[in-house]
Structures are given as C-alpha cells and as structure tokens.
PDB file of C-alpha atoms in Angstrom:
ATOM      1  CA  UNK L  24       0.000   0.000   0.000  1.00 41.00           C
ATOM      2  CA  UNK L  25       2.962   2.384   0.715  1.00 41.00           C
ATOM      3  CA  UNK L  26       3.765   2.291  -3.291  1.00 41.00           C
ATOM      4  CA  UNK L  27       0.587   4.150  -4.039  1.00 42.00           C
ATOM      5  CA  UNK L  28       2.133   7.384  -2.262  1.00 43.00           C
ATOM      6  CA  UNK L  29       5.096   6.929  -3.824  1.00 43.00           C
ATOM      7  CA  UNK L  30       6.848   9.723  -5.354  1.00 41.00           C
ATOM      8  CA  UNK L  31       9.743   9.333  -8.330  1.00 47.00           C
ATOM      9  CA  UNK L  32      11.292  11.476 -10.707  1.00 54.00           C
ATOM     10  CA  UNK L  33       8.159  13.704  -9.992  1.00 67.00           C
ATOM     11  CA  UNK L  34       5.780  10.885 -11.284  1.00 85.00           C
ATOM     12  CA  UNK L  35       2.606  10.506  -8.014  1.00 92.00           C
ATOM     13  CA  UNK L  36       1.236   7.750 -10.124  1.00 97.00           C
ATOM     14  CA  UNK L  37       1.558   4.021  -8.310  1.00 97.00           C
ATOM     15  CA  UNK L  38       4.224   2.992 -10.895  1.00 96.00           C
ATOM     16  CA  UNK L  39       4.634  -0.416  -9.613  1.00 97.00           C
ATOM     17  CA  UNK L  40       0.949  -1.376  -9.976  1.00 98.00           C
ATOM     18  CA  UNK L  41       0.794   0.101 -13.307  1.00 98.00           C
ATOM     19  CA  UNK L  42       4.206  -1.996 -14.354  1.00 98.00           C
ATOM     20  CA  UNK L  43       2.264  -4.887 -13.312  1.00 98.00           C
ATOM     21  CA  UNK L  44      -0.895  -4.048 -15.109  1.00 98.00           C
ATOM     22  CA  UNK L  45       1.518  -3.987 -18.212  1.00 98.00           C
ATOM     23  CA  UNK L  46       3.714  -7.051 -17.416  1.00 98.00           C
ATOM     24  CA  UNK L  47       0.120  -8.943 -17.336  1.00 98.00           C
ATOM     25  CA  UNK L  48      -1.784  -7.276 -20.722  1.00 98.00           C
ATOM     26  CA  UNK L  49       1.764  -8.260 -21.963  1.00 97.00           C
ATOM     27  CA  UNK L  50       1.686 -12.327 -21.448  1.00 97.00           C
ATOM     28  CA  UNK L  51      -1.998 -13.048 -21.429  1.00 96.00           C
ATOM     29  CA  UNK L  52      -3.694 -14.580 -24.147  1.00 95.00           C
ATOM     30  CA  UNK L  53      -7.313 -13.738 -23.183  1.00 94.00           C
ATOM     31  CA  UNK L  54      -8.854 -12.248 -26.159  1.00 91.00           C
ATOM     32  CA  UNK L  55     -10.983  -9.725 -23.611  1.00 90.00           C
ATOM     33  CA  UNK L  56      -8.067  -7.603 -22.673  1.00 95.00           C
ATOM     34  CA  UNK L  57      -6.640  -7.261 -26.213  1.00 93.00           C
ATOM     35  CA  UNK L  58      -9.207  -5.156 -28.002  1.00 95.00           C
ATOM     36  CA  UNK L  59     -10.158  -4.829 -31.429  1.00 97.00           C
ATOM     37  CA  UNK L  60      -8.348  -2.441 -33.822  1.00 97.00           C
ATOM     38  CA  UNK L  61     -10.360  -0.871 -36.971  1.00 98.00           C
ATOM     39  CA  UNK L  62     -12.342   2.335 -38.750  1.00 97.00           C
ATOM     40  CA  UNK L  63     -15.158   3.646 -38.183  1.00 98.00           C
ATOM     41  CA  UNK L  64     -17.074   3.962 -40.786  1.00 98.00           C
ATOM     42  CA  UNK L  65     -20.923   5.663 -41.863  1.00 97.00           C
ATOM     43  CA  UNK L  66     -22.977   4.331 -44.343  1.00 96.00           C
ATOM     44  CA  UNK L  67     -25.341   6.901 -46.791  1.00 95.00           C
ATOM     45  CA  UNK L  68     -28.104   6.775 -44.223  1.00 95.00           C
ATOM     46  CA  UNK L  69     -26.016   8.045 -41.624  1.00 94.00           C
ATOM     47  CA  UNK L  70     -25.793   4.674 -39.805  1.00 96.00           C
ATOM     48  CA  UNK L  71     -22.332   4.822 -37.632  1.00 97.00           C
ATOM     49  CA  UNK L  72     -19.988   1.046 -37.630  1.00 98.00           C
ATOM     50  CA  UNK L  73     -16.885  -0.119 -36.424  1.00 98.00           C
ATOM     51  CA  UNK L  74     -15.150  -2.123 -39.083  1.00 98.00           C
ATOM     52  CA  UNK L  75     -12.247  -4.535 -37.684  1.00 97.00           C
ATOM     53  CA  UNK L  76      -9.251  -4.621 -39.270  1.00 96.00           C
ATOM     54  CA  UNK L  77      -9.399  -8.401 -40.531  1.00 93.00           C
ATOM     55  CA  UNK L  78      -5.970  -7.946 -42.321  1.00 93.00           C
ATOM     56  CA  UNK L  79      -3.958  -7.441 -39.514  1.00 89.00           C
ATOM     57  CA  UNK L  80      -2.144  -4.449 -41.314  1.00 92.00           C
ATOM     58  CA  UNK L  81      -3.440  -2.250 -38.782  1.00 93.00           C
ATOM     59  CA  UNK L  82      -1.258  -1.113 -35.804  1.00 91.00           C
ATOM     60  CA  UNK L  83      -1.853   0.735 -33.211  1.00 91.00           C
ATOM     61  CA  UNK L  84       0.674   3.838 -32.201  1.00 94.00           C
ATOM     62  CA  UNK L  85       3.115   2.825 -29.510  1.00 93.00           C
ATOM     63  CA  UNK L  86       4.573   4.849 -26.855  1.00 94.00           C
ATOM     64  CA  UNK L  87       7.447   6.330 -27.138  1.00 92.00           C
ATOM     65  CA  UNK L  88       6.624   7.794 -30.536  1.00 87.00           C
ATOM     66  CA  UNK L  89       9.488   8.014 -32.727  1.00 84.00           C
ATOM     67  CA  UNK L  90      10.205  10.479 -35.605  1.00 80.00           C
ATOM     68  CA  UNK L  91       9.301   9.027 -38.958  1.00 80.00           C
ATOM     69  CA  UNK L  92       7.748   5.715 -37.386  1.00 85.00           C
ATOM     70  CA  UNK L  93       4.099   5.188 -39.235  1.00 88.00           C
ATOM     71  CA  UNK L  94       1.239   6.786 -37.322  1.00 91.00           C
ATOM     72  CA  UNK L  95      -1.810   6.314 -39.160  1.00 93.00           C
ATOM     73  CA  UNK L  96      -3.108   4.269 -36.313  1.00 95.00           C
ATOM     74  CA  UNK L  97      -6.221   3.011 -35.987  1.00 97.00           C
ATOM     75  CA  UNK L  98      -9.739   3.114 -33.403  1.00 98.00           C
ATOM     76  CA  UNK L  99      -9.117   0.173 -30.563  1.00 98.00           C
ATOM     77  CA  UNK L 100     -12.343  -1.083 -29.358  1.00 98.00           C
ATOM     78  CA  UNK L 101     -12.543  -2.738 -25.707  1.00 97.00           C
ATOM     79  CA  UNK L 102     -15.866  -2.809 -25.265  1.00 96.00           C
ATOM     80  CA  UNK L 103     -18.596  -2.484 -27.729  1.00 97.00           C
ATOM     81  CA  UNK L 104     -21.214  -0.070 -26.536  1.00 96.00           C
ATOM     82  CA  UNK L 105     -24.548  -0.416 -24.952  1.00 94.00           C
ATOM     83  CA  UNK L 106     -27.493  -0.077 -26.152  1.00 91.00           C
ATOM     84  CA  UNK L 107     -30.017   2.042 -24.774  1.00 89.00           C
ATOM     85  CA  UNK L 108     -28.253   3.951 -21.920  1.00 89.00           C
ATOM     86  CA  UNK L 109     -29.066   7.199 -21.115  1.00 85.00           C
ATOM     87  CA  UNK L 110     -27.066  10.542 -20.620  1.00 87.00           C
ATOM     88  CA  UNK L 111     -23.247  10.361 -19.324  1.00 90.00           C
ATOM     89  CA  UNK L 112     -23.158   6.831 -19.243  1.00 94.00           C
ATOM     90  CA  UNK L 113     -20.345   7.202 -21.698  1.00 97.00           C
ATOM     91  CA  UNK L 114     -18.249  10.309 -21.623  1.00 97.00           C
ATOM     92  CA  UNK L 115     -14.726  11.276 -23.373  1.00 98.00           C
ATOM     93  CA  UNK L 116     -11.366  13.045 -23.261  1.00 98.00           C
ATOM     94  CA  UNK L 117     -10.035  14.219 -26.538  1.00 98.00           C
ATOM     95  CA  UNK L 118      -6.004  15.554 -27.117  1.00 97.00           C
ATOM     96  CA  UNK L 119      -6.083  17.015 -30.615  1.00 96.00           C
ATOM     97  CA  UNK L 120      -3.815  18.782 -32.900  1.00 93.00           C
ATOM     98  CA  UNK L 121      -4.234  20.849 -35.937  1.00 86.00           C
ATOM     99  CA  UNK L 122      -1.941  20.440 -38.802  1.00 79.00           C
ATOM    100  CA  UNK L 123      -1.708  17.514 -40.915  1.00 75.00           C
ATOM    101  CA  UNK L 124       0.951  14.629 -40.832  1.00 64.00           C
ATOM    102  CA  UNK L 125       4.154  16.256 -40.337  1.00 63.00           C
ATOM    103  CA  UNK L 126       6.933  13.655 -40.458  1.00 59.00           C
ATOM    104  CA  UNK L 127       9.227  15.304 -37.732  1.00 60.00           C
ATOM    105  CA  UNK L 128       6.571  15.782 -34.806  1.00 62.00           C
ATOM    106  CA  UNK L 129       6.163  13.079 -32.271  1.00 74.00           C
ATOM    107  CA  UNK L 130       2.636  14.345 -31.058  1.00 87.00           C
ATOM    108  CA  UNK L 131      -0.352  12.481 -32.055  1.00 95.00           C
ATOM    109  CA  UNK L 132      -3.989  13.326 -31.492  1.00 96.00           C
ATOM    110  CA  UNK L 133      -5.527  10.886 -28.708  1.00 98.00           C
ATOM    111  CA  UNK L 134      -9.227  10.575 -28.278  1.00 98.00           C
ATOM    112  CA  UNK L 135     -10.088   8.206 -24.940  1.00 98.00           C
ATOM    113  CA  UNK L 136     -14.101   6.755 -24.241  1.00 98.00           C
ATOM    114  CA  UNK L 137     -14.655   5.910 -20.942  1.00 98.00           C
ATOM    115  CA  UNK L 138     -18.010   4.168 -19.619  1.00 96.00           C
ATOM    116  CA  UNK L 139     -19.269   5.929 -16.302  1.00 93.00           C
ATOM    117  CA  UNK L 140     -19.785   3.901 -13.189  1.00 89.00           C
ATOM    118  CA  UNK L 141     -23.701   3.460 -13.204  1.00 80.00           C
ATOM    119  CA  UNK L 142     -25.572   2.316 -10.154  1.00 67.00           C
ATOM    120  CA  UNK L 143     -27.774  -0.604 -11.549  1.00 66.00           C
ATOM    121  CA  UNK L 144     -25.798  -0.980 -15.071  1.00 71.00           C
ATOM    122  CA  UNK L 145     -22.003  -1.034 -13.890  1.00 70.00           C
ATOM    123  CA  UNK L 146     -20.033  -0.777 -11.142  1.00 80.00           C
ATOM    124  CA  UNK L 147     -16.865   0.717 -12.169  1.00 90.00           C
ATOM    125  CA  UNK L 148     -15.381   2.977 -14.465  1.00 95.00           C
ATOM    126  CA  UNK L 149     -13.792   1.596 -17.517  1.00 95.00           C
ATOM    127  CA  UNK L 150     -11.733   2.684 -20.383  1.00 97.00           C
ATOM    128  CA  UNK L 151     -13.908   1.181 -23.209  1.00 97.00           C
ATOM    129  CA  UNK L 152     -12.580   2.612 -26.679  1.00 98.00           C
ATOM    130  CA  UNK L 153      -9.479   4.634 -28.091  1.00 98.00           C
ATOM    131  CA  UNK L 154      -8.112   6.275 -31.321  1.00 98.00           C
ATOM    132  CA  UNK L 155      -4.785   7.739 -31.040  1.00 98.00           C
ATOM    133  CA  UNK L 156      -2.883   8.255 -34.655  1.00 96.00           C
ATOM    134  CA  UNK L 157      -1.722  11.376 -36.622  1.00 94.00           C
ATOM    135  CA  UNK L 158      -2.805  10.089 -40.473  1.00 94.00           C
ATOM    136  CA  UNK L 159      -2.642  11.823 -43.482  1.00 92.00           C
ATOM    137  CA  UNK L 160      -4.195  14.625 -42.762  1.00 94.00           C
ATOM    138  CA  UNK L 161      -6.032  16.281 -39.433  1.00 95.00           C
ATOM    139  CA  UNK L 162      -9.425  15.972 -40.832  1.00 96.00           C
ATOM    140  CA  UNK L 163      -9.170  12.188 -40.937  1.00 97.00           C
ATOM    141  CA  UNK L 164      -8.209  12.061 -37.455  1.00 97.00           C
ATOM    142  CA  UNK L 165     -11.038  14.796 -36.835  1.00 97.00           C
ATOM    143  CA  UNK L 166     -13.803  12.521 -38.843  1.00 98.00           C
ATOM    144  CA  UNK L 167     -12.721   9.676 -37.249  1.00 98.00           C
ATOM    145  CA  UNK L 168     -12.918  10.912 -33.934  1.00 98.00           C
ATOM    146  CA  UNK L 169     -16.533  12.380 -34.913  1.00 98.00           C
ATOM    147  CA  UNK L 170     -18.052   8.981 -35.850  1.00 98.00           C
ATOM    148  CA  UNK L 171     -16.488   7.119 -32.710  1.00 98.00           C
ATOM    149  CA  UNK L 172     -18.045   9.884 -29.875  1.00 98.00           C
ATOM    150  CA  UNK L 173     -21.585   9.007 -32.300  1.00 97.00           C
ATOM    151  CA  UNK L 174     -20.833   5.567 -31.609  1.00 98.00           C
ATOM    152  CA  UNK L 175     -20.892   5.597 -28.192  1.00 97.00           C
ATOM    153  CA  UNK L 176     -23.867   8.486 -28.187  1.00 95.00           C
ATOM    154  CA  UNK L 177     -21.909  10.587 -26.195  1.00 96.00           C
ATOM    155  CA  UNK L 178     -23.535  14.304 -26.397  1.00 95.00           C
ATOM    156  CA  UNK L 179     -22.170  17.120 -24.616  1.00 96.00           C
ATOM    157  CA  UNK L 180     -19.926  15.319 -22.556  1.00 97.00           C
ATOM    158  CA  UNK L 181     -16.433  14.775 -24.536  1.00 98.00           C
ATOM    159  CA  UNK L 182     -14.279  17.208 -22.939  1.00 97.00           C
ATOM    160  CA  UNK L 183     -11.168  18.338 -25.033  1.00 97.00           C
ATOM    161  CA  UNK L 184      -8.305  20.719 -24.530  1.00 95.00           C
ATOM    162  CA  UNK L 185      -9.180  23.615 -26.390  1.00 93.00           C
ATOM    163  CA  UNK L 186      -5.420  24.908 -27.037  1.00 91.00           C
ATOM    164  CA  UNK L 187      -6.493  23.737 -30.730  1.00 89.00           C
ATOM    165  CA  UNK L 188      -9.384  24.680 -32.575  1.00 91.00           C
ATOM    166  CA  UNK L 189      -9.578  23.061 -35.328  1.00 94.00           C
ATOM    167  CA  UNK L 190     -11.593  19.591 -34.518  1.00 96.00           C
ATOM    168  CA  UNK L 191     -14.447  21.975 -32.948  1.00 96.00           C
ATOM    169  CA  UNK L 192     -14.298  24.288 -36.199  1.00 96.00           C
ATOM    170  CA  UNK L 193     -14.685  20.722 -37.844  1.00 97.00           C
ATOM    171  CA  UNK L 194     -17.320  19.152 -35.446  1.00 97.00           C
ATOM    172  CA  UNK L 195     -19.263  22.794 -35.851  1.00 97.00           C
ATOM    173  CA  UNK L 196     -19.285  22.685 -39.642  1.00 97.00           C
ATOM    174  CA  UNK L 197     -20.611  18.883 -39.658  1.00 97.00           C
ATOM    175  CA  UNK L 198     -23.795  19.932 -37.027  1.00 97.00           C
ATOM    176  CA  UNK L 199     -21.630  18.233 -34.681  1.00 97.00           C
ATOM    177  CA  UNK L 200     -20.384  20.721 -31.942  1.00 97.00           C
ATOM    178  CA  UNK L 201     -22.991  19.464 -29.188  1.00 96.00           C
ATOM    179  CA  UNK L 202     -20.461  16.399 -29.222  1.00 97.00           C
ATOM    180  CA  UNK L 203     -18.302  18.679 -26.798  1.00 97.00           C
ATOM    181  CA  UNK L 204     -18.194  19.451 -23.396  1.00 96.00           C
ATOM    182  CA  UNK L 205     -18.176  23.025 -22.103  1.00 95.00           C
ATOM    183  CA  UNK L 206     -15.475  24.411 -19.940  1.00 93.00           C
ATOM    184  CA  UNK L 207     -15.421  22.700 -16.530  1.00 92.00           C
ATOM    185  CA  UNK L 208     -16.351  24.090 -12.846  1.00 90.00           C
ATOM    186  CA  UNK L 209     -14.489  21.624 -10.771  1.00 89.00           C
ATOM    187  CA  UNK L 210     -11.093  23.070 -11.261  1.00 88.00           C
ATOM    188  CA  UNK L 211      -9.771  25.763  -9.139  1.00 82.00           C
ATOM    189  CA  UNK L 212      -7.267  26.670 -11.805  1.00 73.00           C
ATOM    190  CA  UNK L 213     -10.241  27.618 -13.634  1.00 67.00           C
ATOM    191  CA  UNK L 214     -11.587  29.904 -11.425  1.00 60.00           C
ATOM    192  CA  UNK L 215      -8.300  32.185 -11.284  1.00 61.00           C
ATOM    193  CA  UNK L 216      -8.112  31.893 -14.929  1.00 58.00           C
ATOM    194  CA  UNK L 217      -7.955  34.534 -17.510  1.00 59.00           C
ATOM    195  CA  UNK L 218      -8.927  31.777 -20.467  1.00 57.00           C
ATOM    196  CA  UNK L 219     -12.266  31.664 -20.633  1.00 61.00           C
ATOM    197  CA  UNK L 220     -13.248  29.240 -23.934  1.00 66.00           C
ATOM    198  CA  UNK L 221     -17.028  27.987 -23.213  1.00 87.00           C
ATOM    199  CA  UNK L 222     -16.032  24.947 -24.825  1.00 93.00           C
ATOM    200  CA  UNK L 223     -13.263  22.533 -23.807  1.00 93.00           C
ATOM    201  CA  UNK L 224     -10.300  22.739 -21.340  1.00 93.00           C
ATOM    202  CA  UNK L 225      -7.375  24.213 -21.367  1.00 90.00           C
ATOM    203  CA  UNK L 226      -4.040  22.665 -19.920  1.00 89.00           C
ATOM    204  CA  UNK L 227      -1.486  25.011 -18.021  1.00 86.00           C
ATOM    205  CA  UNK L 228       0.923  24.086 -16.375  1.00 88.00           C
ATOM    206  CA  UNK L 229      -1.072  25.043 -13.272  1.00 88.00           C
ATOM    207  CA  UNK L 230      -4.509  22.613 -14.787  1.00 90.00           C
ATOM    208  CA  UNK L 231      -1.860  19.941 -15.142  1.00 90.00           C
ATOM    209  CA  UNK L 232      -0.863  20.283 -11.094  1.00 91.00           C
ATOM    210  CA  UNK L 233      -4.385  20.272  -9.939  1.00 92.00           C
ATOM    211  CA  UNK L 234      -5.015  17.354 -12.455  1.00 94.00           C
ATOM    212  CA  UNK L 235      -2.695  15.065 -11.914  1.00 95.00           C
ATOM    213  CA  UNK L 236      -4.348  14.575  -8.418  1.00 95.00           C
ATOM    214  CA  UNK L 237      -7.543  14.014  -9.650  1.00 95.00           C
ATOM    215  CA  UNK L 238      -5.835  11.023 -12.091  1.00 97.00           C
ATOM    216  CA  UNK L 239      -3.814   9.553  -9.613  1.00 97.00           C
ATOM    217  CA  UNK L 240      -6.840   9.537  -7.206  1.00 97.00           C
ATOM    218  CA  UNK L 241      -8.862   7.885  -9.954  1.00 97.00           C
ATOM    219  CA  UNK L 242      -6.200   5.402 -10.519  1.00 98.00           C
ATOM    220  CA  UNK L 243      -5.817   3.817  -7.392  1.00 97.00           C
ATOM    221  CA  UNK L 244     -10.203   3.711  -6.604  1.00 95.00           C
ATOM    222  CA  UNK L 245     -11.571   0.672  -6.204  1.00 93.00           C
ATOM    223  CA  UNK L 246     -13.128  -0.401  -9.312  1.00 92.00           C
ATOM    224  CA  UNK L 247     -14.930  -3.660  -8.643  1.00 87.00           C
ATOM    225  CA  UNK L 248     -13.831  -7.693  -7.874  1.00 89.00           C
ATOM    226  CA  UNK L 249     -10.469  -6.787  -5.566  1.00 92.00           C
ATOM    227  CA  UNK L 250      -9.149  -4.057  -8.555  1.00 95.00           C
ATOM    228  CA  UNK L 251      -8.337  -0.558  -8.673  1.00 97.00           C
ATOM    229  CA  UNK L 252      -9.427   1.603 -12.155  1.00 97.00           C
ATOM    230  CA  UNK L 253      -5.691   1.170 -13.421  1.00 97.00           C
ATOM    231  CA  UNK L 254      -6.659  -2.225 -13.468  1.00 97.00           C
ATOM    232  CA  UNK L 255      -9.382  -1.583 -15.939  1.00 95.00           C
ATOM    233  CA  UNK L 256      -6.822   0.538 -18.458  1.00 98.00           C
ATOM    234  CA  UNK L 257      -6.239  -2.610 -21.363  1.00 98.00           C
ATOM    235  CA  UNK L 258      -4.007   0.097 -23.294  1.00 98.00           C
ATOM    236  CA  UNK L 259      -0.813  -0.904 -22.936  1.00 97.00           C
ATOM    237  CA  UNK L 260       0.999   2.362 -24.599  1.00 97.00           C
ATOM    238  CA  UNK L 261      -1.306   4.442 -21.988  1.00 98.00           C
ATOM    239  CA  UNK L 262      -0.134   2.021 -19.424  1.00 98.00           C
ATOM    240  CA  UNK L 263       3.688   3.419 -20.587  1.00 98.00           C
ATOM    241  CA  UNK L 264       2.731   6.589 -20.370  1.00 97.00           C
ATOM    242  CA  UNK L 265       1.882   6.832 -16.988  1.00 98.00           C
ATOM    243  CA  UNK L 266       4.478   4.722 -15.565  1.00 98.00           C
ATOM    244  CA  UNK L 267       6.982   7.411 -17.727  1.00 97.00           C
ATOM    245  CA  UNK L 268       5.320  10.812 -17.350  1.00 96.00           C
ATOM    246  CA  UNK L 269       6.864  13.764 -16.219  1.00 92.00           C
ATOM    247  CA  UNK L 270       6.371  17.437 -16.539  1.00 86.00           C
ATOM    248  CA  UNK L 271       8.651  17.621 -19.403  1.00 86.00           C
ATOM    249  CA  UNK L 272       7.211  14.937 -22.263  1.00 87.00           C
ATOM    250  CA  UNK L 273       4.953  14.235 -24.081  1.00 89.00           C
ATOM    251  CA  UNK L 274       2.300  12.041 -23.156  1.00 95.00           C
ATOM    252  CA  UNK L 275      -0.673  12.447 -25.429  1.00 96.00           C
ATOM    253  CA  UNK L 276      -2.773   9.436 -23.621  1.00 97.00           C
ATOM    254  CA  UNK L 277      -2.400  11.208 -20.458  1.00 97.00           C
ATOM    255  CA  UNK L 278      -3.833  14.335 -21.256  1.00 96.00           C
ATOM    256  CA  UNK L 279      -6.965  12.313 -23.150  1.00 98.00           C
ATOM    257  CA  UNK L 280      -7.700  10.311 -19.755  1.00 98.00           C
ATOM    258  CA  UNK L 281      -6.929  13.385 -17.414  1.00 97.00           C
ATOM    259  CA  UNK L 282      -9.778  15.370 -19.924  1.00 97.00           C
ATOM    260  CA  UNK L 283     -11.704  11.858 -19.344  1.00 97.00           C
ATOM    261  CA  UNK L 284     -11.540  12.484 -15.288  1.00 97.00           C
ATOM    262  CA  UNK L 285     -12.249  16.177 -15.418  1.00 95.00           C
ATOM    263  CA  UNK L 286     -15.251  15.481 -16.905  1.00 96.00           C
ATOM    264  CA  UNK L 287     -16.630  12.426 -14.805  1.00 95.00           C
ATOM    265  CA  UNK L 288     -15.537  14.627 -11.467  1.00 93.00           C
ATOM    266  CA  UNK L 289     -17.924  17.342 -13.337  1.00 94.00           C
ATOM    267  CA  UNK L 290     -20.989  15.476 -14.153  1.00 92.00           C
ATOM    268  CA  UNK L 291     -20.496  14.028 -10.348  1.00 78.00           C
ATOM    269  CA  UNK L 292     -20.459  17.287  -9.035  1.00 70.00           C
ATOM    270  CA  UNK L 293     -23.891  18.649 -11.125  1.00 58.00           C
ATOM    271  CA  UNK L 294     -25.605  15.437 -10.114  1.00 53.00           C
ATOM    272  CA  UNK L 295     -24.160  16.328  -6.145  1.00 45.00           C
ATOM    273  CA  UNK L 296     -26.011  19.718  -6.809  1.00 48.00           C
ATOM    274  CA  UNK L 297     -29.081  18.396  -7.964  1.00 47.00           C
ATOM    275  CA  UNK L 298     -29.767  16.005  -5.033  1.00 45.00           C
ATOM    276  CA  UNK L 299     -28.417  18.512  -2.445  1.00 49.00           C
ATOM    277  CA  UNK L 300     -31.081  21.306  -4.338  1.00 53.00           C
ATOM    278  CA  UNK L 301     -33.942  18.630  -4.267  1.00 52.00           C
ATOM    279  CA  UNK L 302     -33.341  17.538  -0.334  1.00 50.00           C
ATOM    280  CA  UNK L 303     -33.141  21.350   0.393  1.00 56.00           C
ATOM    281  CA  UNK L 304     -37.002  22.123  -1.561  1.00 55.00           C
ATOM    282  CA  UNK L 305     -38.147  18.692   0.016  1.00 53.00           C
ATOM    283  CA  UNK L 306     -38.715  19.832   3.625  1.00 54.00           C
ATOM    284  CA  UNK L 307     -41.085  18.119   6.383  1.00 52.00           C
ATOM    285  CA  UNK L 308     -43.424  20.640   6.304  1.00 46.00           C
ATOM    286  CA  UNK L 309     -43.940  20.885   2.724  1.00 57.00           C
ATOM    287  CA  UNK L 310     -44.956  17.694   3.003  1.00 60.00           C
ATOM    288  CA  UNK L 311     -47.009  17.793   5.761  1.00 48.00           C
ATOM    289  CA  UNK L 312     -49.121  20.418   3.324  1.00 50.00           C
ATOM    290  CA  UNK L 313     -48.961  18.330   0.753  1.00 55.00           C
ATOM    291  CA  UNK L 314     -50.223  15.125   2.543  1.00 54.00           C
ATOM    292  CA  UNK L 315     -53.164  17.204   4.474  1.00 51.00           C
ATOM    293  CA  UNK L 316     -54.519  18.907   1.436  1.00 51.00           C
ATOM    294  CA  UNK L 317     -54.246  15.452  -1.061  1.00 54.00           C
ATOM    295  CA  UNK L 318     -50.966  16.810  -3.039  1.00 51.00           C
ATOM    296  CA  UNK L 319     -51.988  20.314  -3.739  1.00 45.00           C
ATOM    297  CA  UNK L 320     -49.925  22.098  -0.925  1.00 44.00           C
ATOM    298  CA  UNK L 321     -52.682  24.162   0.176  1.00 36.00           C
ATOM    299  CA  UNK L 322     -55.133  23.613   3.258  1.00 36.00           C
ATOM    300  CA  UNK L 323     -58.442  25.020   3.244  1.00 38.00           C
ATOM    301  CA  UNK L 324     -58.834  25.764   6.762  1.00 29.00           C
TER     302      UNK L 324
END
C-alpha cells in the first residue's frame, strides 16, 4: 500500500501497480483484454460502424513515438457499446492537434471513451474505446474521432483541450459541436483563470498540477472484484505513459484520460447539486401540506 504514495522522478502515479498491469496485458492470451483495432465507418443513411481490421495491417501507435515511425493508427475497441443507456453513461477526453501529418513531430492526437460507473448498469469505471494516430491529414483524425463519440452516443460530454481549434471548427461545420463538453467548474485553476473558452479545457501548467491529483486519485479507486481503475486501463501504450510521465514529455494518452476524469468529477459534481437542491425544496413541512390537502400544498382551513 505504501507504493501508491510513492513519489519518483516527480511521477505521483503508483508505478509499480501500473508496471504490473503492463507485465500482465503483456503475457496473457485472453482475447478480452486485447481489443479490437479498426475504422469507423458511416454508411449513406447516416448509420455509424466499427469495421475490424481483418488484415492485420493495422497497428496501433506505440509509446514512445518516434520520428518518422508510421502513425496512421487506428480506433481500438474494448468494449462495444450499450445499447439504450441514457445521458453520461459514456463520456470522453479528446487531445487534438491541428496540422496535418508532419513527419518530424512526435505528437499524435488521442481521443479516450470511458463508460461511467452506473448504479444498476455497472459498477466501475472503464476505459472502453481509443483512437490515437496522426494520419494523413487532421481531418481524418477529426472525422474519425466524430463517428467514434456518435458511436458511443456521447452528447455534450467529450471534454477536449481547447489549445487547438480546429476539430471543434470541424465538429461545428458537420452539425456536430454538441459532441463537446463546455469548460469545466471543478477546477480551481479555472476559477483564477484569464482563459475563458465555453467549450473545452485548457491545460497550463497550473490545470496539469491540480489534475494530476484528480488522475492519480482515480487510478488507485476501487473499481470492482479486488481491482483498482488502473486495473481496468487494457491500453498498454497508456499504461507506458503513466508509468513514464513527467512534466517535461509528451504524453498524449495522459492528457486524453486526465480530460476523461475532469469530466466524470464534473458530471459528479452537477448530479451532487441536484440532489443537495432537491433535499433542500423537500422539507417536512412541505410535506405535511402536501399530505393534508391530497398533493396540492394548500389547506383550506
């Protein structure tokens, strides 16, 4: 338990459980943890797929990324979604970038789904679906990323840093912008803030302080059957990155699942508000009225 609060080379994540989680995705040869890599893909009806890669040609983007290595990447799907969930159950963190391939940058755009714990449906959080790549050009990583959060019906809850513009220029000129997430509450970096976007998060150096707590928190919460949430993580190149990060690299995962825990400490927060509002409205003797006057709240003494 003392490894969880351990502290090295600046990295608060609980490196040695994360190694772990690696050194098993690494050896096992259950089918559940590897995923399924692919497109998505809409038909002329506006019907959204995900198309599996049958070739095997497809490969996903490591970590470290190298200079001139091959990132067209591909979408990685560890769980397919459900059917018939309502609002939040799925919710996403999105790292973006703007210009097209560029054969000496070692940033890729990184787009993370993450199913909500859901009293009644499921009982831990889980990171369900990724697409990190730089292809050909931005607006294939932008389209791709587009059919994927319509996939998983997420509306108004992907939450991406909003340094660069052009996916929500893209998302707005396909009817698409309610995809996004709107600038978050939760932070107190926010608050003292000067960069005020509406839409999306941005990540200063002083956001990346106050986040990193929130990720390492989520990390190490129980998630279910004996296992924490990094047991849930099945991507092994986000695995790296958090046993490797630092203040200094560049860790393009990272930043998609710390936008992915902003937002689910958000949408716990407004639902906090709403029962705290309701319980305040809902006192004894308004319901005392109600009862003695057959619902209508007034007695006609």
């Amino acid at each position: 338990p003392s490894e969880v609060f351990l502290i090295s080379g600046g990295n608060m994540f609980p490196t040695g459980m994360l190694k772990d989680q690696l050194a098993f995705l690494e050896t096992t040869t259950d089918p559940v943890y590897k995923g399924t890599i692919g497109r998505m893909s809409m038909n002329a009806v506006g019907d959204v797929s995900f198309v599996p890669d049958l070739t095997g040609k497809t490969r996903d983007c490591d970590w470290p990324v190298k200079k001139g290595d091959d990132h067209t990447g591909g979408v990685v799907i560890f769980e397919q979604p459900t059917p018939n969930v309502g609002f939040g159950y799925y919710l996403a963190g999105n790292d973006p970038y703007d210009q097209d391939k560029a054969p000496n940058s070692v940033s890729l755009g990184s787009l993370l789904v993450m199913r909500r714990e859901s009293p009644g449906i499921s009982g831990y959080d889980m990171i369900v679906a990724e697409y990190t790549a730089r292809p050909e050009t931005a607006k294939d990583y932008y389209e791709q990323c587009r059919l994927l959060l319509l996939y998983y019906n997420i509306v108004g809850t992907c939450l991406y840093e909003n340094e660069k513009i052009g996916i929500k220029t893209y998302l707005e000129n396909n009817n698409c912008l309610h995809l996004l997430a709107p600038t978050p509450s939760i932070l107190k970096s926010n608050q003292t803030s000067n960069v005020n976007r509406g839409i999306g998060q941005h990540m200063s150096k002083t956001v990346k302080e106050e986040v990193d707590i929130f990720v390492r928190d989520w990390l190490i919460a129980p998630a279910g059957e004996g296992k924490l949430n990094l047991h849930r993580i099945y991507s092994k190149p986000l695995l790296k990155e958090l046993i490797n990060y630092n203040k200094l690299g560049n860790f393009d995962r990272y930043i998609a699942l710390a936008l992915c825990v902003i937002q689910k400490t958000q949408m716990h927060k407004i639902v906090t508000e709403i029962v705290k509002e309701e319980i305040q409205r809902d006192t004894f003797f308004d319901n005392f009225l109600g009862a003695r006057s057959g619902g209508s709240g007034y007695i006609g003494y």
